[in-house]
A tleap script that builds the chain and sets N, CA, C and O, in Angstrom:
source leaprc.protein.ff14SB
mol = sequence {
  NLEU GLY GLU VAL LEU MET ALA GLU GLY LYS
  LEU LYS GLU ALA GLN ILE GLN PHE ALA ARG
  THR LYS VAL LEU TYR GLY ASP LEU GLN GLU
  GLU GLY ALA ARG ALA THR TYR ASN LEU GLY
  LEU VAL CYS LEU ASP LEU LYS GLU LYS GLU
  PRO SER TYR LYS LYS ARG ALA LYS ILE TYR
  PHE THR GLU VAL ILE ASP TRP TYR PRO ASN
  THR GLU TRP ALA LYS LYS ALA ARG SER LYS
  ILE CASP
}
set mol.1.N position { -8.632 -9.427 3.765 }
set mol.1.CA position { -9.044 -9.886 2.633 }
set mol.1.C position { -7.906 -9.620 1.530 }
set mol.1.O position { -7.483 -10.603 0.920 }
set mol.2.N position { -7.407 -8.401 1.251 }
set mol.2.CA position { -6.145 -8.121 0.431 }
set mol.2.C position { -5.131 -8.580 0.830 }
set mol.2.O position { -4.526 -9.033 -0.142 }
set mol.3.N position { -4.529 -8.742 1.822 }
set mol.3.CA position { -3.520 -9.468 2.202 }
set mol.3.C position { -3.507 -11.185 1.766 }
set mol.3.O position { -2.525 -11.788 1.332 }
set mol.4.N position { -4.606 -11.648 1.966 }
set mol.4.CA position { -4.854 -13.064 1.413 }
set mol.4.C position { -4.709 -13.253 -0.173 }
set mol.4.O position { -4.113 -14.170 -0.738 }
set mol.5.N position { -5.379 -12.192 -0.756 }
set mol.5.CA position { -5.098 -12.097 -2.104 }
set mol.5.C position { -3.768 -11.815 -2.648 }
set mol.5.O position { -3.354 -12.418 -3.638 }
set mol.6.N position { -3.189 -11.059 -2.132 }
set mol.6.CA position { -1.514 -10.711 -2.477 }
set mol.6.C position { -0.755 -11.887 -2.302 }
set mol.6.O position { 0.120 -12.230 -3.097 }
set mol.7.N position { -1.071 -12.539 -1.251 }
set mol.7.CA position { -0.164 -13.937 -0.722 }
set mol.7.C position { -0.758 -15.036 -2.198 }
set mol.7.O position { -0.027 -15.935 -2.613 }
set mol.8.N position { -1.818 -14.823 -2.677 }
set mol.8.CA position { -2.286 -15.881 -3.536 }
set mol.8.C position { -1.836 -15.518 -4.740 }
set mol.8.O position { -1.956 -16.354 -5.635 }
set mol.9.N position { -1.166 -14.099 -5.091 }
set mol.9.CA position { -0.628 -13.777 -6.311 }
set mol.9.C position { -1.686 -12.959 -7.206 }
set mol.9.O position { -1.364 -12.595 -8.338 }
set mol.10.N position { -2.828 -12.708 -6.725 }
set mol.10.CA position { -3.966 -12.014 -7.025 }
set mol.10.C position { -3.666 -10.431 -7.118 }
set mol.10.O position { -4.601 -9.746 -6.702 }
set mol.11.N position { -2.840 -9.908 -7.461 }
set mol.11.CA position { -2.344 -8.709 -7.296 }
set mol.11.C position { -3.626 -7.623 -7.510 }
set mol.11.O position { -4.110 -6.903 -6.636 }
set mol.12.N position { -4.031 -7.717 -8.926 }
set mol.12.CA position { -5.206 -6.745 -8.973 }
set mol.12.C position { -6.254 -6.646 -8.120 }
set mol.12.O position { -6.715 -5.588 -7.692 }
set mol.13.N position { -6.674 -7.852 -7.844 }
set mol.13.CA position { -7.866 -8.281 -6.880 }
set mol.13.C position { -7.416 -7.238 -5.433 }
set mol.13.O position { -8.096 -6.314 -4.987 }
set mol.14.N position { -6.252 -7.661 -4.977 }
set mol.14.CA position { -5.409 -7.132 -3.924 }
set mol.14.C position { -5.469 -6.026 -3.846 }
set mol.14.O position { -5.553 -5.587 -2.699 }
set mol.15.N position { -5.459 -5.042 -4.981 }
set mol.15.CA position { -4.915 -3.633 -5.135 }
set mol.15.C position { -6.452 -2.880 -4.915 }
set mol.15.O position { -6.582 -1.774 -4.390 }
set mol.16.N position { -7.541 -3.694 -5.415 }
set mol.16.CA position { -8.984 -3.224 -5.491 }
set mol.16.C position { -9.266 -3.289 -3.838 }
set mol.16.O position { -9.737 -2.312 -3.255 }
set mol.17.N position { -8.959 -4.437 -3.194 }
set mol.17.CA position { -9.424 -4.516 -1.655 }
set mol.17.C position { -8.746 -3.207 -1.015 }
set mol.17.O position { -9.400 -2.305 -0.492 }
set mol.18.N position { -7.186 -3.228 -1.140 }
set mol.18.CA position { -6.485 -2.507 -0.354 }
set mol.18.C position { -7.120 -0.980 -0.594 }
set mol.18.O position { -7.288 -0.307 0.423 }
set mol.19.N position { -7.464 -0.424 -1.823 }
set mol.19.CA position { -7.897 0.807 -2.200 }
set mol.19.C position { -9.227 0.954 -1.453 }
set mol.19.O position { -9.419 1.918 -0.712 }
set mol.20.N position { -10.165 -0.023 -1.652 }
set mol.20.CA position { -11.398 0.007 -0.815 }
set mol.20.C position { -11.249 0.339 0.707 }
set mol.20.O position { -11.987 1.216 1.158 }
set mol.21.N position { -10.352 -0.289 1.545 }
set mol.21.CA position { -10.105 -0.034 2.652 }
set mol.21.C position { -9.245 1.124 3.017 }
set mol.21.O position { -8.941 1.424 4.172 }
set mol.22.N position { -8.941 1.642 2.126 }
set mol.22.CA position { -8.145 2.989 2.313 }
set mol.22.C position { -9.320 3.982 2.167 }
set mol.22.O position { -9.407 4.778 3.101 }
set mol.23.N position { -10.169 4.090 1.263 }
set mol.23.CA position { -11.455 4.865 1.212 }
set mol.23.C position { -12.186 4.815 2.427 }
set mol.23.O position { -12.581 5.841 2.981 }
set mol.24.N position { -12.398 3.608 2.893 }
set mol.24.CA position { -13.372 3.380 3.732 }
set mol.24.C position { -12.933 3.833 5.314 }
set mol.24.O position { -13.602 4.352 6.208 }
set mol.25.N position { -11.484 3.399 5.259 }
set mol.25.CA position { -11.030 3.623 6.699 }
set mol.25.C position { -9.970 4.317 6.938 }
set mol.25.O position { -9.362 4.107 7.988 }
set mol.26.N position { -9.507 5.313 6.005 }
set mol.26.CA position { -8.300 5.964 5.917 }
set mol.26.C position { -8.248 6.913 7.010 }
set mol.26.O position { -7.171 7.359 7.406 }
set mol.27.N position { -9.412 7.257 7.539 }
set mol.27.CA position { -9.418 8.110 8.951 }
set mol.27.C position { -8.536 7.313 10.109 }
set mol.27.O position { -7.867 7.867 10.981 }
set mol.28.N position { -8.648 6.274 9.967 }
set mol.28.CA position { -8.214 5.322 11.125 }
set mol.28.C position { -6.805 5.313 10.843 }
set mol.28.O position { -6.393 5.053 9.713 }
set mol.29.N position { -5.912 5.629 11.970 }
set mol.29.CA position { -4.344 5.336 11.709 }
set mol.29.C position { -3.989 3.935 11.475 }
set mol.29.O position { -3.074 3.821 10.660 }
set mol.30.N position { -4.364 3.022 11.866 }
set mol.30.CA position { -3.894 1.626 11.787 }
set mol.30.C position { -4.140 1.064 10.509 }
set mol.30.O position { -3.295 0.599 9.744 }
set mol.31.N position { -5.569 1.159 10.312 }
set mol.31.CA position { -6.380 0.705 9.073 }
set mol.31.C position { -5.877 1.420 7.801 }
set mol.31.O position { -5.543 0.773 6.808 }
set mol.32.N position { -5.823 2.905 7.856 }
set mol.32.CA position { -5.374 3.652 6.825 }
set mol.32.C position { -4.104 3.254 6.382 }
set mol.32.O position { -3.897 2.902 5.220 }
set mol.33.N position { -3.139 3.298 7.360 }
set mol.33.CA position { -1.504 3.223 7.018 }
set mol.33.C position { -1.288 2.053 6.714 }
set mol.33.O position { -0.274 1.921 6.028 }
set mol.34.N position { -2.024 0.809 7.026 }
set mol.34.CA position { -1.743 -0.528 6.443 }
set mol.34.C position { -2.181 -0.621 5.232 }
set mol.34.O position { -1.437 -1.131 4.394 }
set mol.35.N position { -3.346 -0.204 4.893 }
set mol.35.CA position { -3.843 -0.346 3.516 }
set mol.35.C position { -3.068 0.396 2.468 }
set mol.35.O position { -2.879 0.020 1.311 }
set mol.36.N position { -2.674 1.432 2.996 }
set mol.36.CA position { -1.787 2.581 1.936 }
set mol.36.C position { -0.432 1.772 1.905 }
set mol.36.O position { 0.068 1.519 0.808 }
set mol.37.N position { 0.139 1.386 2.992 }
set mol.37.CA position { 1.520 0.571 2.783 }
set mol.37.C position { 1.301 -0.581 1.729 }
set mol.37.O position { 2.032 -0.722 0.749 }
set mol.38.N position { 0.249 -1.374 2.017 }
set mol.38.CA position { 0.189 -2.550 1.177 }
set mol.38.C position { -0.324 -2.255 -0.473 }
set mol.38.O position { -0.218 -3.037 -1.418 }
set mol.39.N position { -0.687 -1.394 -0.474 }
set mol.39.CA position { -1.258 -0.685 -1.914 }
set mol.39.C position { 0.205 -0.625 -2.419 }
set mol.39.O position { 0.444 -1.223 -3.468 }
set mol.40.N position { 1.170 0.002 -1.820 }
set mol.40.CA position { 2.673 0.166 -2.313 }
set mol.40.C position { 3.235 -0.969 -2.580 }
set mol.40.O position { 3.761 -1.012 -3.692 }
set mol.41.N position { 3.314 -2.012 -1.870 }
set mol.41.CA position { 3.635 -3.385 -1.991 }
set mol.41.C position { 3.111 -3.787 -3.162 }
set mol.41.O position { 3.942 -3.930 -4.059 }
set mol.42.N position { 1.918 -4.026 -3.449 }
set mol.42.CA position { 1.137 -4.475 -4.475 }
set mol.42.C position { 1.836 -3.620 -5.804 }
set mol.42.O position { 2.181 -4.271 -6.789 }
set mol.43.N position { 1.964 -2.599 -5.783 }
set mol.43.CA position { 2.501 -1.704 -7.069 }
set mol.43.C position { 3.917 -2.069 -7.222 }
set mol.43.O position { 4.329 -1.967 -8.378 }
set mol.44.N position { 4.847 -2.510 -6.254 }
set mol.44.CA position { 6.067 -2.952 -6.424 }
set mol.44.C position { 6.063 -4.034 -7.273 }
set mol.44.O position { 6.730 -4.076 -8.307 }
set mol.45.N position { 5.209 -5.069 -6.810 }
set mol.45.CA position { 5.056 -6.359 -7.259 }
set mol.45.C position { 4.506 -6.328 -8.604 }
set mol.45.O position { 4.822 -7.252 -9.354 }
set mol.46.N position { 3.788 -5.478 -8.999 }
set mol.46.CA position { 3.056 -5.043 -10.545 }
set mol.46.C position { 4.009 -4.378 -11.436 }
set mol.46.O position { 3.786 -4.373 -12.647 }
set mol.47.N position { 5.092 -3.793 -10.930 }
set mol.47.CA position { 6.000 -3.037 -11.533 }
set mol.47.C position { 6.716 -3.875 -12.741 }
set mol.47.O position { 7.154 -3.334 -13.756 }
set mol.48.N position { 6.773 -5.431 -12.448 }
set mol.48.CA position { 7.079 -6.299 -13.596 }
set mol.48.C position { 6.518 -6.033 -15.021 }
set mol.48.O position { 7.069 -5.933 -16.117 }
set mol.49.N position { 5.001 -5.941 -14.540 }
set mol.49.CA position { 4.183 -5.817 -15.624 }
set mol.49.C position { 3.987 -4.473 -16.364 }
set mol.49.O position { 3.708 -4.345 -17.556 }
set mol.50.N position { 4.182 -3.492 -15.452 }
set mol.50.CA position { 4.019 -2.120 -15.911 }
set mol.50.C position { 4.810 -1.143 -15.203 }
set mol.50.O position { 4.601 -0.815 -14.035 }
set mol.51.N position { 5.887 -0.607 -16.076 }
set mol.51.CA position { 6.894 0.112 -14.962 }
set mol.51.C position { 6.497 1.272 -14.529 }
set mol.51.O position { 7.306 1.849 -13.803 }
set mol.52.N position { 5.195 1.971 -14.808 }
set mol.52.CA position { 4.712 3.042 -13.990 }
set mol.52.C position { 4.310 2.683 -12.483 }
set mol.52.O position { 4.208 3.574 -11.640 }
set mol.53.N position { 4.130 1.595 -12.242 }
set mol.53.CA position { 3.683 0.987 -11.087 }
set mol.53.C position { 4.938 1.235 -9.770 }
set mol.53.O position { 4.776 1.025 -8.568 }
set mol.54.N position { 6.118 1.716 -10.431 }
set mol.54.CA position { 7.084 1.861 -9.345 }
set mol.54.C position { 6.963 3.297 -8.785 }
set mol.54.O position { 7.121 3.632 -7.610 }
set mol.55.N position { 6.642 4.114 -9.875 }
set mol.55.CA position { 6.318 5.299 -9.316 }
set mol.55.C position { 5.133 5.484 -8.410 }
set mol.55.O position { 5.158 6.288 -7.478 }
set mol.56.N position { 3.977 4.643 -8.725 }
set mol.56.CA position { 2.875 4.897 -7.755 }
set mol.56.C position { 3.160 4.245 -6.338 }
set mol.56.O position { 2.555 4.682 -5.359 }
set mol.57.N position { 4.044 3.236 -6.212 }
set mol.57.CA position { 4.545 2.544 -5.073 }
set mol.57.C position { 5.255 3.672 -4.206 }
set mol.57.O position { 5.009 3.752 -3.002 }
set mol.58.N position { 5.995 4.400 -4.729 }
set mol.58.CA position { 6.802 5.509 -4.086 }
set mol.58.C position { 5.731 6.641 -3.695 }
set mol.58.O position { 5.907 7.387 -2.731 }
set mol.59.N position { 4.775 6.691 -4.405 }
set mol.59.CA position { 3.488 7.697 -3.739 }
set mol.59.C position { 2.791 7.340 -2.764 }
set mol.59.O position { 2.303 8.158 -1.985 }
set mol.60.N position { 2.609 5.830 -2.638 }
set mol.60.CA position { 1.960 5.108 -1.650 }
set mol.60.C position { 2.609 5.323 -0.462 }
set mol.60.O position { 2.052 5.834 0.509 }
set mol.61.N position { 4.028 4.880 -0.481 }
set mol.61.CA position { 5.042 4.772 0.377 }
set mol.61.C position { 5.112 6.172 1.267 }
set mol.61.O position { 5.223 6.208 2.492 }
set mol.62.N position { 5.019 7.363 0.346 }
set mol.62.CA position { 5.206 8.663 0.802 }
set mol.62.C position { 3.914 9.062 1.542 }
set mol.62.O position { 3.969 9.891 2.451 }
set mol.63.N position { 2.822 8.526 1.195 }
set mol.63.CA position { 1.543 8.958 1.968 }
set mol.63.C position { 1.438 8.384 3.237 }
set mol.63.O position { 0.988 8.995 4.206 }
set mol.64.N position { 1.945 6.920 3.272 }
set mol.64.CA position { 2.077 6.607 4.608 }
set mol.64.C position { 3.001 7.521 5.598 }
set mol.64.O position { 2.793 7.943 6.736 }
set mol.65.N position { 3.968 7.638 4.818 }
set mol.65.CA position { 4.978 8.220 5.856 }
set mol.65.C position { 4.555 9.934 6.390 }
set mol.65.O position { 4.791 10.311 7.538 }
set mol.66.N position { 3.878 10.870 5.290 }
set mol.66.CA position { 3.298 11.877 5.703 }
set mol.66.C position { 2.040 12.023 6.573 }
set mol.66.O position { 1.947 12.817 7.509 }
set mol.67.N position { 0.947 11.054 6.110 }
set mol.67.CA position { -0.215 10.956 6.770 }
set mol.67.C position { -0.246 10.040 8.097 }
set mol.67.O position { -1.179 10.194 8.884 }
set mol.68.N position { 0.538 9.300 8.297 }
set mol.68.CA position { 0.545 8.283 9.457 }
set mol.68.C position { 1.982 8.059 10.045 }
set mol.68.O position { 2.503 6.965 10.266 }
set mol.69.N position { 2.488 9.216 10.240 }
set mol.69.CA position { 4.168 9.270 10.664 }
set mol.69.C position { 4.107 8.294 11.931 }
set mol.69.O position { 4.964 7.416 11.827 }
set mol.70.N position { 3.405 8.201 13.000 }
set mol.70.CA position { 3.682 7.465 14.047 }
set mol.70.C position { 3.478 6.292 14.174 }
set mol.70.O position { 3.512 5.683 15.243 }
set mol.71.N position { 3.201 5.755 12.909 }
set mol.71.CA position { 2.826 4.133 12.820 }
set mol.71.C position { 4.060 3.280 12.295 }
set mol.71.O position { 4.939 3.840 11.641 }
set mol.72.N position { 4.121 1.929 12.582 }
set mol.72.CA position { 4.895 1.245 12.157 }
set mol.72.C position { 5.016 0.963 10.821 }
set mol.72.O position { 6.045 0.484 10.345 }
set mol.73.N position { 3.876 1.269 10.080 }
set mol.73.CA position { 3.772 1.243 8.703 }
set mol.73.C position { 4.651 2.355 8.022 }
set mol.73.O position { 5.243 2.197 6.954 }
set mol.74.N position { 4.656 3.547 8.813 }
set mol.74.CA position { 5.594 4.611 8.051 }
set mol.74.C position { 7.150 4.250 8.334 }
set mol.74.O position { 7.992 4.666 7.538 }
set mol.75.N position { 7.530 3.505 9.425 }
set mol.75.CA position { 8.904 3.014 9.399 }
set mol.75.C position { 9.241 2.052 8.296 }
set mol.75.O position { 10.334 2.012 7.732 }
set mol.76.N position { 8.105 1.202 8.009 }
set mol.76.CA position { 8.200 0.222 7.005 }
set mol.76.C position { 8.460 0.713 5.728 }
set mol.76.O position { 9.313 0.172 5.024 }
set mol.77.N position { 7.591 2.029 5.214 }
set mol.77.CA position { 7.515 2.708 4.093 }
set mol.77.C position { 8.973 3.348 4.090 }
set mol.77.O position { 9.657 3.044 3.113 }
set mol.78.N position { 9.453 4.048 4.878 }
set mol.78.CA position { 10.569 4.579 4.900 }
set mol.78.C position { 11.793 3.614 4.293 }
set mol.78.O position { 12.624 4.065 3.505 }
set mol.79.N position { 11.798 2.392 4.705 }
set mol.79.CA position { 12.820 1.375 4.251 }
set mol.79.C position { 12.647 1.384 2.870 }
set mol.79.O position { 13.593 1.566 2.104 }
set mol.80.N position { 11.306 1.170 2.439 }
set mol.80.CA position { 11.035 0.768 0.802 }
set mol.80.C position { 11.557 2.008 -0.162 }
set mol.80.O position { 11.999 1.843 -1.299 }
set mol.81.N position { 11.407 3.420 0.585 }
set mol.81.CA position { 12.015 4.483 -0.334 }
set mol.81.C position { 13.298 4.904 -0.267 }
set mol.81.O position { 13.702 5.697 -1.117 }
set mol.82.N position { 14.333 4.338 0.978 }
set mol.82.CA position { 15.508 4.640 0.946 }
set mol.82.C position { 16.150 3.522 0.037 }
set mol.82.O position { 17.358 3.537 -0.201 }
savepdb mol mol.pdb
quit
């Protein structure tokens, strides 16, 4: 649902959905990594409205790398930080 909302430009709603998924399924490698990575993407999109979101995005991408290091999401997150 979060990805659909993000594609529709409903970034705040997408952020809520990804955060919910992260809280509920963060223990699961794929779901937790995907939700956290997508939170970072949403924050990058929101940085135009609020510059502090850029810092938040980096925090989420770093979490993906640290908590889910062996996932495809960690590889994608590394490319966003570099």
